[in-house]
Coordinates of C-alpha atoms and ligand atoms in Angstrom, one line a residue:
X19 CA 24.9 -10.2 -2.2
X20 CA 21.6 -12.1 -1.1
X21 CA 18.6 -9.3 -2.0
X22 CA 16.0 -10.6 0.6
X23 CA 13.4 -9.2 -1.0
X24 CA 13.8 -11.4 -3.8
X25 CA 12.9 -14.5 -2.2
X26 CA 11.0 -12.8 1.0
X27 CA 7.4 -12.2 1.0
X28 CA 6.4 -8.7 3.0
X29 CA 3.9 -8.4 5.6
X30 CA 2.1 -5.0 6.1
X31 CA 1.7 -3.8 9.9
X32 CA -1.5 -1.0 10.3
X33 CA 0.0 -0.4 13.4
X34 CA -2.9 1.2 14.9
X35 CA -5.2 -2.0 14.1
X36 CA -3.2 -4.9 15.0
X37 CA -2.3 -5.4 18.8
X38 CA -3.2 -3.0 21.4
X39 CA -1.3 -4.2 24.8
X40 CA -2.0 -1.3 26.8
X41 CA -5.9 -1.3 26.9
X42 CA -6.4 1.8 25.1
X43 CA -8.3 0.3 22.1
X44 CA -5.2 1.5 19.9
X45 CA -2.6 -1.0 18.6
X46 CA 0.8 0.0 19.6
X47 CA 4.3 -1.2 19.3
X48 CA 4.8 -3.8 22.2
X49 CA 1.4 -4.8 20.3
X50 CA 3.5 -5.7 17.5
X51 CA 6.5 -7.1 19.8
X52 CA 4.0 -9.8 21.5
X53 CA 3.1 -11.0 17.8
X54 CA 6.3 -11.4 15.9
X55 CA 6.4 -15.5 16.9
X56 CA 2.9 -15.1 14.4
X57 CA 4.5 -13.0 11.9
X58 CA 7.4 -15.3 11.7
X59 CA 4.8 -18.3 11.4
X60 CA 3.2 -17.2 8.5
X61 CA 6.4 -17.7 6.8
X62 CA 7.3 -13.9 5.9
X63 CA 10.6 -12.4 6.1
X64 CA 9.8 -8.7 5.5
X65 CA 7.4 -6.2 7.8
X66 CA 6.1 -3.4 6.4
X67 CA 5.0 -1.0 8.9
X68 CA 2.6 2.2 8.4
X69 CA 3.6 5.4 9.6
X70 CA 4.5 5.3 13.8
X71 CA 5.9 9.0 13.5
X72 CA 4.6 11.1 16.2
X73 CA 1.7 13.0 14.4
X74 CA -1.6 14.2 14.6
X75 CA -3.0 11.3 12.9
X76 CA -5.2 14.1 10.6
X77 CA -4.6 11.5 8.2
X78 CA -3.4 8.4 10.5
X79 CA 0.1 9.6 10.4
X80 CA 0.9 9.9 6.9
X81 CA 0.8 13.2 7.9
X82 CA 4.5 13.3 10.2
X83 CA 5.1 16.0 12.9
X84 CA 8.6 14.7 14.0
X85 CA 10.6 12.1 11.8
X86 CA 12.9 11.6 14.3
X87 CA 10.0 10.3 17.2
X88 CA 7.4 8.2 18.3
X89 CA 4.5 9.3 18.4
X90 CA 3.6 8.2 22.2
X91 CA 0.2 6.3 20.9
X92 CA 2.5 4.0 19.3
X93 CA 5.3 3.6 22.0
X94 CA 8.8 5.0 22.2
X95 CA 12.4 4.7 20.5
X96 CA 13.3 2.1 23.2
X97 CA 10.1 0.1 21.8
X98 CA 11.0 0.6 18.3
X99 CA 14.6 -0.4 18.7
X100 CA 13.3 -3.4 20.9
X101 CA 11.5 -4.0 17.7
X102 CA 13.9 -4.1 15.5
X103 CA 15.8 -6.6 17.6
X104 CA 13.3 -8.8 18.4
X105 CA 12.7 -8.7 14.5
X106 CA 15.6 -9.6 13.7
X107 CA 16.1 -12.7 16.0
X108 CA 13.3 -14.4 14.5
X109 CA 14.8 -13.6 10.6
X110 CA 12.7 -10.5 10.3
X111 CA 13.5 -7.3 9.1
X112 CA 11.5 -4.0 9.1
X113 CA 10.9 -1.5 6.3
X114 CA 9.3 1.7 7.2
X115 CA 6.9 4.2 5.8
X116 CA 8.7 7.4 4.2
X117 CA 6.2 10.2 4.2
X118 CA 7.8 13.3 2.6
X119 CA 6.0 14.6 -0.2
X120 CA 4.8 16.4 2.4
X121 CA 5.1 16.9 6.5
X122 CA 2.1 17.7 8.6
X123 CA 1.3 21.1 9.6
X124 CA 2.4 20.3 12.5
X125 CA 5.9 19.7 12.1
X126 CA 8.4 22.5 13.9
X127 CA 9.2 23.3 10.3
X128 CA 5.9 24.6 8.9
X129 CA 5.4 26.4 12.1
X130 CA 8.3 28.4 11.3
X131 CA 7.2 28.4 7.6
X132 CA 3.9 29.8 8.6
X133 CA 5.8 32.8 10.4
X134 CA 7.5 33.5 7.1
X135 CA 11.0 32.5 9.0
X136 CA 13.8 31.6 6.9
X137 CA 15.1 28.6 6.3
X138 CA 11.7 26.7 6.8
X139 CA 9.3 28.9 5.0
X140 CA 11.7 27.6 1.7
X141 CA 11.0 23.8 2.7
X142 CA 7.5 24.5 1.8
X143 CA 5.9 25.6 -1.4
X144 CA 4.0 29.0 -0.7
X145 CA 2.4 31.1 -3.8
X146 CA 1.0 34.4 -4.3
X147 CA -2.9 33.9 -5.7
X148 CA -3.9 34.7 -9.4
X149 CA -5.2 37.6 -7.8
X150 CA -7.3 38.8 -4.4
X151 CA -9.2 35.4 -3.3
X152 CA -8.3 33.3 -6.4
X153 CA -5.7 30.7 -5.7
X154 CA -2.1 30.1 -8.0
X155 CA -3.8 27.4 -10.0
X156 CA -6.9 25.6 -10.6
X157 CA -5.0 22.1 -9.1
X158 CA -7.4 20.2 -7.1
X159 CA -6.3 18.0 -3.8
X160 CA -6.2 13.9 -4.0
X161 CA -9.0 14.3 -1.7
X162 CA -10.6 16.6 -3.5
X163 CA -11.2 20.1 -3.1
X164 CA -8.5 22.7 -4.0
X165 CA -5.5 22.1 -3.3
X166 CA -4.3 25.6 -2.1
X167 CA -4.7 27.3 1.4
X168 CA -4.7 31.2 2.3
X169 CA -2.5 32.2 5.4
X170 CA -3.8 35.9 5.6
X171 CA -0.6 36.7 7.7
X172 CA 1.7 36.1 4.6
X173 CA -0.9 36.8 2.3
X174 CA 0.4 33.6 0.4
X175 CA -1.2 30.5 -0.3
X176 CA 0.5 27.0 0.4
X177 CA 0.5 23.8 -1.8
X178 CA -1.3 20.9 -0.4
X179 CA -2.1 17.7 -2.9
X180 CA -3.9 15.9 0.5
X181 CA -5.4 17.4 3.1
X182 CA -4.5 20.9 4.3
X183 CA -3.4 19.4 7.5
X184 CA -0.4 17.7 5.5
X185 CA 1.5 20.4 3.4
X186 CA 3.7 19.9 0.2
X187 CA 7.2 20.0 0.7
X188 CA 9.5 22.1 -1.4
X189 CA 11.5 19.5 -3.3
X190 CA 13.3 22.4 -5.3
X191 CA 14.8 23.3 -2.1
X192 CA 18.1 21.0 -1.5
X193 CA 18.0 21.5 2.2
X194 CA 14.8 19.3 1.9
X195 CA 16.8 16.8 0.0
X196 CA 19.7 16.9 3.0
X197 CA 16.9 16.7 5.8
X198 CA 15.4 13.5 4.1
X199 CA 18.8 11.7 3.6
X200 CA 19.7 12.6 6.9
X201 CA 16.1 11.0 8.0
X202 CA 16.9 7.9 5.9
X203 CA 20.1 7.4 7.7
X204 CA 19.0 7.3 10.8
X205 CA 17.0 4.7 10.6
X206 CA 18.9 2.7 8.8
X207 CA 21.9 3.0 11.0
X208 CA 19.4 1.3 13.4
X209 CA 18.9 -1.9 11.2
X210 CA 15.9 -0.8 9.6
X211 CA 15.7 -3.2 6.0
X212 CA 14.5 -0.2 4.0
X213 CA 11.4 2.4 3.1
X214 CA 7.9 2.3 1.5
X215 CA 8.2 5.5 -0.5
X216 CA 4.3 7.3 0.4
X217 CA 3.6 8.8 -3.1
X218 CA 7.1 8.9 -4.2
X219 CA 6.5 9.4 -8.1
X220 CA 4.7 13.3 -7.2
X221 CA 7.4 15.2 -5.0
X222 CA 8.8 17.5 -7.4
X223 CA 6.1 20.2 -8.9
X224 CA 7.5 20.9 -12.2
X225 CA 5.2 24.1 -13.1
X226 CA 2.4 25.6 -11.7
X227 CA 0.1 26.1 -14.6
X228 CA -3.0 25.4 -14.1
X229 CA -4.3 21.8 -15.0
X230 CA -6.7 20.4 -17.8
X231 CA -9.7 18.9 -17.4
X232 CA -12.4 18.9 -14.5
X233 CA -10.9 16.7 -12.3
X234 CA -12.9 17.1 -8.6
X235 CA -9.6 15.2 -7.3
X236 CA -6.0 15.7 -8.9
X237 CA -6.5 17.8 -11.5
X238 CA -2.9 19.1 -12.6
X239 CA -1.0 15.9 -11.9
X240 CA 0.6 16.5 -15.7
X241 CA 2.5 19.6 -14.1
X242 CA 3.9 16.6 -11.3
X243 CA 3.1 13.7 -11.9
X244 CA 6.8 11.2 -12.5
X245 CA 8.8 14.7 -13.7
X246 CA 12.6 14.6 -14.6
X247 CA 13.4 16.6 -11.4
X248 CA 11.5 13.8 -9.6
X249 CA 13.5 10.9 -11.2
X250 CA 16.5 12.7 -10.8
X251 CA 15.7 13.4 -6.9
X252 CA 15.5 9.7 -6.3
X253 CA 18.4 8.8 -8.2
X254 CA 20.3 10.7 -5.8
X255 CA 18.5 9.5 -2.5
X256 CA 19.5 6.1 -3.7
X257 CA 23.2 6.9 -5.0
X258 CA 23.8 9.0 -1.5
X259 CA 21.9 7.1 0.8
X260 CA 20.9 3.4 0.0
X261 CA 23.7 2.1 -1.9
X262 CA 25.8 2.7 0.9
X263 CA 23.5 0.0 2.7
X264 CA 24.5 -3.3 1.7
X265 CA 20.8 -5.2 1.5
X266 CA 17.9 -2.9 1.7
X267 CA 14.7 -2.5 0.1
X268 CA 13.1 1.4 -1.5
X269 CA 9.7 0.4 -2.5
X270 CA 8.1 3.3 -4.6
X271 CA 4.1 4.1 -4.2
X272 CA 3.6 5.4 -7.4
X273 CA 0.2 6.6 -8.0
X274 CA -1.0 6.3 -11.8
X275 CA 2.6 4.8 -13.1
X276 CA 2.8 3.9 -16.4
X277 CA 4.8 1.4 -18.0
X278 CA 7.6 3.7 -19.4
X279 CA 8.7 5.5 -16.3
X280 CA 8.4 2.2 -14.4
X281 CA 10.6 0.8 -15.9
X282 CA 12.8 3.9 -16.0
X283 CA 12.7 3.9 -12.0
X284 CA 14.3 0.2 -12.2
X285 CA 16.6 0.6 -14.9
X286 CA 18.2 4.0 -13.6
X287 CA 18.4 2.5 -9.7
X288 CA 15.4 5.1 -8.1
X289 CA 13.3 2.6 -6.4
X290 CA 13.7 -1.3 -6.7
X291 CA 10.1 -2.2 -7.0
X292 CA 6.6 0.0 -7.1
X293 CA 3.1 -0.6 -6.5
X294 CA 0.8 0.0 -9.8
X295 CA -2.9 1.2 -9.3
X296 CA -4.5 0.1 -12.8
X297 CA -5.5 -3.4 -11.0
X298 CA -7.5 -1.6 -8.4
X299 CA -9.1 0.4 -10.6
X300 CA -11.1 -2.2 -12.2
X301 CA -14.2 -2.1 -10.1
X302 CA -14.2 1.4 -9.2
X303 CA -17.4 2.5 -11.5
X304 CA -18.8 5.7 -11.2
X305 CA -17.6 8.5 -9.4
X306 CA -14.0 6.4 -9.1
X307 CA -16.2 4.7 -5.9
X308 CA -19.7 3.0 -6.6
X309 CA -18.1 -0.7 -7.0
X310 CA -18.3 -2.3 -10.7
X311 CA -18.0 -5.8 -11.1
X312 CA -14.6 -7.5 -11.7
X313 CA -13.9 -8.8 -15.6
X314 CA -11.5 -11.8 -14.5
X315 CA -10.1 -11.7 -18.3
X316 CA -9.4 -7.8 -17.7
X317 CA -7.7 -8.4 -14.5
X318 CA -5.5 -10.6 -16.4
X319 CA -4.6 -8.6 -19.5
X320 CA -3.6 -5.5 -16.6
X321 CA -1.6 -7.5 -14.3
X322 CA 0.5 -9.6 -17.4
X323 CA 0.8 -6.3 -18.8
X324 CA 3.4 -5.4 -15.6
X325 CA 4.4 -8.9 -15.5
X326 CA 5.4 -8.9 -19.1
X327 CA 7.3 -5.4 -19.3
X328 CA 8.8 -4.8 -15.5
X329 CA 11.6 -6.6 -14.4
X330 CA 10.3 -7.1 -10.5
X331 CA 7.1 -6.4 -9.6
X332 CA 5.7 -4.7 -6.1
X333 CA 2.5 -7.8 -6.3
X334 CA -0.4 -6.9 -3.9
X335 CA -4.4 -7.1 -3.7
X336 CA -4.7 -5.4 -0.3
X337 CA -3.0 -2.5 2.0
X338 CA -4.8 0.4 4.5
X339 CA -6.1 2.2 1.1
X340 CA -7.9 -0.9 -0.4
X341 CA -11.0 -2.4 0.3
X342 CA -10.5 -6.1 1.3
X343 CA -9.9 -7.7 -1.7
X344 CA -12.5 -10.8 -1.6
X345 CA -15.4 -8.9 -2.0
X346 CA -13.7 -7.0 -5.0
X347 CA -12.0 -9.6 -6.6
X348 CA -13.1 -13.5 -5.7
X349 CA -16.5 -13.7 -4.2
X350 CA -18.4 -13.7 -1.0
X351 CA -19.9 -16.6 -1.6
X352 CA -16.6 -18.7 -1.9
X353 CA -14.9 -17.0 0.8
X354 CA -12.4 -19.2 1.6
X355 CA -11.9 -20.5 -1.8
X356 CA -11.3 -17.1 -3.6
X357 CA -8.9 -15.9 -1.0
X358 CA -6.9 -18.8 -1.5
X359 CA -7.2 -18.3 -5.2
X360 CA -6.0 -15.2 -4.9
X361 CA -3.5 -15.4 -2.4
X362 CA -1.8 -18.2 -4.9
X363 CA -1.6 -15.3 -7.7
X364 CA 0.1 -13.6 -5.5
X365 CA 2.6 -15.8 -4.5
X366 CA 3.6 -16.7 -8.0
X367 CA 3.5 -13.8 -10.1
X368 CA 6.8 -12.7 -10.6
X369 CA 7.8 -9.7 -7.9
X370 CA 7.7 -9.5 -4.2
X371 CA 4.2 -10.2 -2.5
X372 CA 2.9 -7.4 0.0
X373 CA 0.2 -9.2 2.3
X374 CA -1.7 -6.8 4.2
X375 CA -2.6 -8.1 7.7
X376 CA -5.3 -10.1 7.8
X377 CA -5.4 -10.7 4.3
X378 CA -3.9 -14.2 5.4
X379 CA -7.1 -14.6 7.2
X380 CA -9.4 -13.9 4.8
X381 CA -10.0 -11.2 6.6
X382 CA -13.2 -8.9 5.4
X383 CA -14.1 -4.8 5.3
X384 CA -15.7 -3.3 8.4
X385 CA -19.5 -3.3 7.6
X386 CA -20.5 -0.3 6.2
X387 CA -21.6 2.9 8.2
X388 CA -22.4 6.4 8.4
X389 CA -19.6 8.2 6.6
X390 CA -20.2 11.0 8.8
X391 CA -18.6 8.7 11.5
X392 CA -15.7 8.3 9.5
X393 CA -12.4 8.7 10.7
X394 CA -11.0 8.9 7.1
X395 CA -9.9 12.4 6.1
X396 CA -10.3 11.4 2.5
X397 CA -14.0 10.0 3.3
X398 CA -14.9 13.2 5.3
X399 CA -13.7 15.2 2.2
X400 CA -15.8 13.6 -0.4
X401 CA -18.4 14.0 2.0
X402 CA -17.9 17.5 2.2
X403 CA -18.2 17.8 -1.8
X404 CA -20.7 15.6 -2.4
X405 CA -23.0 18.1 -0.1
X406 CA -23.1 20.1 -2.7
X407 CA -24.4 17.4 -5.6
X408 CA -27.8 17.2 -4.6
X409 CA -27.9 13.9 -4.5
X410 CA -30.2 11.4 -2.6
X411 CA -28.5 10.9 0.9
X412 CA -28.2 6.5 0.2
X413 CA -26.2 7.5 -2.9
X414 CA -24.0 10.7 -1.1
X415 CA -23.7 7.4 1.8
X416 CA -22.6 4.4 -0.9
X417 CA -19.8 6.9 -2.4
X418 CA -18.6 8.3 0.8
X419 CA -18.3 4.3 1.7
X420 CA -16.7 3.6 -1.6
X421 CA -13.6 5.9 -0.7
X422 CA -13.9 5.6 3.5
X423 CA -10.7 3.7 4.0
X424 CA -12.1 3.1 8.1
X425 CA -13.5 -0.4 6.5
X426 CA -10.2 -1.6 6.0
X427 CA -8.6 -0.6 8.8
X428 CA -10.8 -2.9 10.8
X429 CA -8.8 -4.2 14.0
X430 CA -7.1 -7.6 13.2
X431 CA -9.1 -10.5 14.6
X432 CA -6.9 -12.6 16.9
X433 CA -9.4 -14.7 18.3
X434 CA -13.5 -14.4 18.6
X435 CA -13.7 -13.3 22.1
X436 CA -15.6 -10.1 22.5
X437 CA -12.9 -7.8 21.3
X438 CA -11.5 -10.4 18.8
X439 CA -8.4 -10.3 21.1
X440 CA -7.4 -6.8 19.7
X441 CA -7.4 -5.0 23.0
X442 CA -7.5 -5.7 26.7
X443 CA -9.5 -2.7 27.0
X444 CA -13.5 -2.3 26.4
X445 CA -13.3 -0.7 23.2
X446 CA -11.1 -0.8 19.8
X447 CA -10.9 2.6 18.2
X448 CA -12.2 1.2 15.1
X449 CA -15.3 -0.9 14.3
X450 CA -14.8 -4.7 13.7
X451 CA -14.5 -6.6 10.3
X452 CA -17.5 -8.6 9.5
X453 CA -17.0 -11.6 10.4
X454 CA -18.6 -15.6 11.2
X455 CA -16.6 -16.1 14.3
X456 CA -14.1 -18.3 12.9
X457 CA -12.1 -16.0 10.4
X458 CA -9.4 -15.0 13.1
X459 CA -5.6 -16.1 14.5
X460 CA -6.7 -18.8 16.9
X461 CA -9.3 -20.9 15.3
X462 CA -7.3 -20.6 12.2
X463 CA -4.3 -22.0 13.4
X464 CA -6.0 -24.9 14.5
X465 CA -7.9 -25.8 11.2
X466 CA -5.6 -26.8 8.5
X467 CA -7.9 -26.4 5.5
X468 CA -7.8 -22.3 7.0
X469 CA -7.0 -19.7 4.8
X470 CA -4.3 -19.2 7.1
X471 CA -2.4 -22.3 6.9
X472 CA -2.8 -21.9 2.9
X473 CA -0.5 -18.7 3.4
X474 CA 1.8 -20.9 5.4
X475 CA 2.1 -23.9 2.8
X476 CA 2.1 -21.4 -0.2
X477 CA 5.1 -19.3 1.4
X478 CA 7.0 -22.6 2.7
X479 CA 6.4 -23.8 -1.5
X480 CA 7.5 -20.6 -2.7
X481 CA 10.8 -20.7 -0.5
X482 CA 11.5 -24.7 -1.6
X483 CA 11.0 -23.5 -5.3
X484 CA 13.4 -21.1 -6.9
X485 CA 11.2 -21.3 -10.1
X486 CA 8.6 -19.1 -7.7
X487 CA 11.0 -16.6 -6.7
X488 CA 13.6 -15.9 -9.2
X489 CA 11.9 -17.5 -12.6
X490 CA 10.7 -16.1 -15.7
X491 CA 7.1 -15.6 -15.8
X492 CA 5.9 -17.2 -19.1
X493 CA 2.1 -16.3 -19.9
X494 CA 0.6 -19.2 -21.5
X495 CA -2.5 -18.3 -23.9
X496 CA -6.0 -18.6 -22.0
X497 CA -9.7 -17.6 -22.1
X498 CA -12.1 -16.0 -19.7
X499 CA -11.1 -16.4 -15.7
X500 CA -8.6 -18.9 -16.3
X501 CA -4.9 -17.7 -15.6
X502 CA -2.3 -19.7 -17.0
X503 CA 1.3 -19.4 -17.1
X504 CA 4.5 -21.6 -15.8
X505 CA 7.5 -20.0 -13.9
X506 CA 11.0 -21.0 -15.4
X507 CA 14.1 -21.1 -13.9
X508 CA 17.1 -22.8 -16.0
X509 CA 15.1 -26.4 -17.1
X510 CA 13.5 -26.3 -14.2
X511 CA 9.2 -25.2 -14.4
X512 CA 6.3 -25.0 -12.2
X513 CA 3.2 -24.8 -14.3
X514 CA 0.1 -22.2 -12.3
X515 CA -3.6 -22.8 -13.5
X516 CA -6.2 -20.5 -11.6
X517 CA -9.7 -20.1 -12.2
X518 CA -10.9 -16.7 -10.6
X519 CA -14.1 -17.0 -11.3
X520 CA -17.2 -18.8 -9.1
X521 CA -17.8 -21.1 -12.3
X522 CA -16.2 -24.5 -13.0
X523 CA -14.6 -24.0 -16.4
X524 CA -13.3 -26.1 -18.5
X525 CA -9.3 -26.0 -19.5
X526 CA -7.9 -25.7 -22.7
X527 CA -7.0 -28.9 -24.7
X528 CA -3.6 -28.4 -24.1
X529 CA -3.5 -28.0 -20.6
X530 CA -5.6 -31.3 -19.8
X531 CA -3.6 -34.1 -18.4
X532 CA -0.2 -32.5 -17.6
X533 CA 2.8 -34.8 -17.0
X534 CA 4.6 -33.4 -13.6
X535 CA 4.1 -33.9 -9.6
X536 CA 1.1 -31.8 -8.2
X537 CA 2.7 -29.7 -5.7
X538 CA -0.9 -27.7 -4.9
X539 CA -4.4 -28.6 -5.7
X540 CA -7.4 -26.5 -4.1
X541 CA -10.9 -27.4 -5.1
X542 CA -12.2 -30.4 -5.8
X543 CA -10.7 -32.6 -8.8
X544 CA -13.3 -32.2 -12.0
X545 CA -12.7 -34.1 -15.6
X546 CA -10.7 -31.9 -17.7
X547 CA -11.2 -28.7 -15.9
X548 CA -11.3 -26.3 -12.8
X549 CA -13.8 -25.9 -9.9
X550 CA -14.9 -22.3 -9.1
X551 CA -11.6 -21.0 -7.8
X552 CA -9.9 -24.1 -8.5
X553 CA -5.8 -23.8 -8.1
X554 CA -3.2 -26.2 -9.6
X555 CA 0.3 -26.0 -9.3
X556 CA 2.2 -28.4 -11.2
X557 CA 5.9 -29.3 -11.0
X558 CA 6.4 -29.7 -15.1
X559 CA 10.1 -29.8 -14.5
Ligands
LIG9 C1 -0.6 7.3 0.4 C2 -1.0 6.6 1.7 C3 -2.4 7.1 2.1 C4 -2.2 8.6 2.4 C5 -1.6 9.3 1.2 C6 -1.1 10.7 1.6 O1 -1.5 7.1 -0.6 O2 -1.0 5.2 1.5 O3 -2.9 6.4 3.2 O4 -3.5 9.1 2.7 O5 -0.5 8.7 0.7 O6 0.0 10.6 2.4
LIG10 CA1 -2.4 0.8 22.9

């Protein structure tokens, strides 16, 4: 059986950011509809789409109220199956977010939970406190702050490990487990290609001791963090539920994986692929958010790690949590260059690429604001503890803008009319990505030196060559920013020399004059070496 997701590249969908048709100044589904003929250009086969549950949006709908809807910002279930079939006669198919480490508190269930009625008051995880005003544990929320809430009417506290707007499911409950497979097969009984697992690897609390360390954010992850009753829960959602589909894709977001239970999630059939975080976490300096700079050689001894030890890789730079990834990881200065540098990493590293829209522009963060604007939950928390540091308000400002995820989440520039073509209305409910005017859909199109039409030609490569797809990924020894490795399939190698850095360098004796056909060259050809973000890609047979 073909697995598409070997050989397909995935493109995210922010749904809210990337076509409004409605005037409302929120993206929306027919949004989406109007653009496939783009998707499809770029030359992906898989679309990722964030959460279009019907929801509060306390946390931009990773935070569900009804599984089985919606929500009306977004469009209907006649628009989403319209969707699916308009996806699916251009070659497309859609994956879609699975939020169930926890529900929002406004889901029918935790209503009922919150009245102490039976069964839903079991889907959740409600404690007793320590003792009057003192919470079960000492565990502190992923945005920080505890991560327990009082409900004087049960005189119980509830588990939240994000916001107290999105409450912790009760994964020791199997009703929960039943409820979820049922949720899975309803979408996939509509065509949908698969799920994006929302922090899949923390669903099942193992204990409730307290947790070590001083952690403002996350502190007791030991007590849940990858856990046998987790592994075992999605063994079973995959043996009940997705091997009964014949191609599909489970993509696992596992927050501070390590090597041995990622490879456990592939080799025991829970998740085909997951995203790692210790890439991103190379320029986060202090307080996990004041930006450090990049060591290119570090960057290469993380991402080799994975490419060395897991058999298929989840590859990505950028999604709605990350800031853009040029600033971070190639260089404002050689805009252009370094997103084309990048993307090529990504398209050959061994594992299926995640683009995240825009990205394929070259797309940058929203400029930097008041955090107090923010529409981020996680950014308004940090705000919220940071009151307390007494700290000058610049610094309070840089680290609240180090975690506000609103930069990302910039509308996508179509064109560079006023509202970048995002909405038909007068105002997008976001602020705008930086930009020169030219970094959008239609002037890209039209200039084939764009970032843009360096996705296309890397994606159309990538499907011509096998090697890029389905190879072995064979490091080859290398200094400094230089990356360096060939992709093997049978006798057949394409040989990948990338210099992330804004230096020429020079290359290694043993990579100078290279017999083979040049299938890519970016940057202008220097003696023996490698403009600043120079990319070669050599057929070496
Ligand atoms: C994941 C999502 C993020 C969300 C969090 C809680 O990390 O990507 O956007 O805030 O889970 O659901
Ligand atoms: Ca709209």
């Amino acid at each position: 059986m073909e697995q598409l997701w070997k050989s397909g590249a995935v493109y995210q969908i922010y749904p809210r950011s990337f076509c409004d048709s409605n005037g409302d100044g929120v993206g929306d589904i027919p949004g989406i509809i109007s653009k496939l003929d783009y998707i499809a250009s770029i030359g992906v086969k898989i679309v990722w789409l964030s959460p279009i549950y019907k929801s509060p949006k306390f946390d931009m709908g990773y935070d569900v109220a009804d599984y089985y809807e919606i929500d009306p910002e977004y469009g209907t279930m006649e628009d989403f199956e319209r969707l699916l079939a308009e996806a699916k006669k251009r070659g497309l198919r859609i994956v879609m977010d699975l939020v169930v480490n926890h529900t929002s508190s406004e889901h029918p269930w935790f209503r009922a939970a919150l009245k102490g009625e039976m069964p839903y008051h079991d889907y959740y995880i409600f404690k007793k406190g320590k003792k009057e005003g003192v919470p079960p544990n000492n565990w502190t929320s992923m945005f920080t702050g505890t991560a327990w809430e009082y409900v004087p009417e049960l005189g119980e506290y509830y588990l939240h490990l994000y916001d107290k707007a999105q409450p912790d499911l009760n994964w020791r409950n199997p009703k929960v487990l039943e409820e979820v497979e049922n949720i899975l097969r309803f979408y996939l009984d509509k065509g949908v290609y698969g799920f994006r697992c929302d922090v899949i690897n923390q669903i099942y609390k193992e204990s409730f001791e307290d947790g070590a360390g001083r952690n403002p954010s996350g502190r007791g992850q030991e007590h849940y963090l990858m856990t046998e009753g987790n592994h075992r829960i999605l063994r079973t959602l995959y043996e009940d539920v997705f091997s009964k589909y014949e191609d599909h894709i489970v993509v696992g977001e596992t927050f501070n994986v390590d090597i041995e239970n990622g490879i456990r999630f592939l080799r025991d059939k829970e998740l085909d692929m997951f995203f790692t975080f210790e890439h991103v976490a190379l320029d986060k300096g202090l307080f996990g958010a004041l930006p450090k700079k990049v060591n290119p050689a570090k960057l290469r001894e993380v991402l080799y790690k994975y490419q060395k030890s897991i058999p298929w890789n989840a590859n990505y730079w950028e999604n709605h949590d990350q800031h853009r990834c040029i600033a971070r990881f190639g260089s404002l200065k050689y805009r252009d260059a370094s997103a084309k540098a990048l993307g090529t990493l990504l398209l050959t590293l061994k594992g299926t690429p995640f683009i995240y829209q825009g990205q394929e522009l070259g797309m940058l963060d929203a400029p930097m604001k008041d955090p107090e604007t923010s529409t981020d939950c996680a950014a308004q928390a940090v705000l919220r503890l940071t009151k307390g540091f007494h700290l000058p308000k610049w610094l309070r400002y840089k680290i609240c803008n180090g975690i506000d995820r609103d930069s990302c989440r910039a509308p996508m520039s179509w064109d560079n009319s006023i509202n970048q073509g995002f909405t038909p209305g007068d105002k997008a409910w976001l602020l705008f990505a930086e930009d020169d005017g030219t970094h959008n859909v239609a002037c890209e199109d039209k200039n084939p030196e764009s970032v843009l039409n360096f996705y296309r030609k890397m994606l159309d490569l990538r499907a011509k060559h096998e090697e890029l797809t389905h190879g072995n990924f064979d490091p080859l020894p290398s200094k400094g920013p230089l990356f360096a490795f060939r992709r093997v399939l049978g006798k057949a190698s394409i040989l990948v020399l990338i210099n992330l850095s804004a230096k020429a360098i020079k290359l290694p004796v043993y990579l100078r004059n290279i017999e083979g056909k040049t299938l890519l060259s970016l940057g202008e050809d220097i003696p023996a070496g490698l403009p600043p973000f120079g990319v070669r890609a050599i057929d070496v047979g």
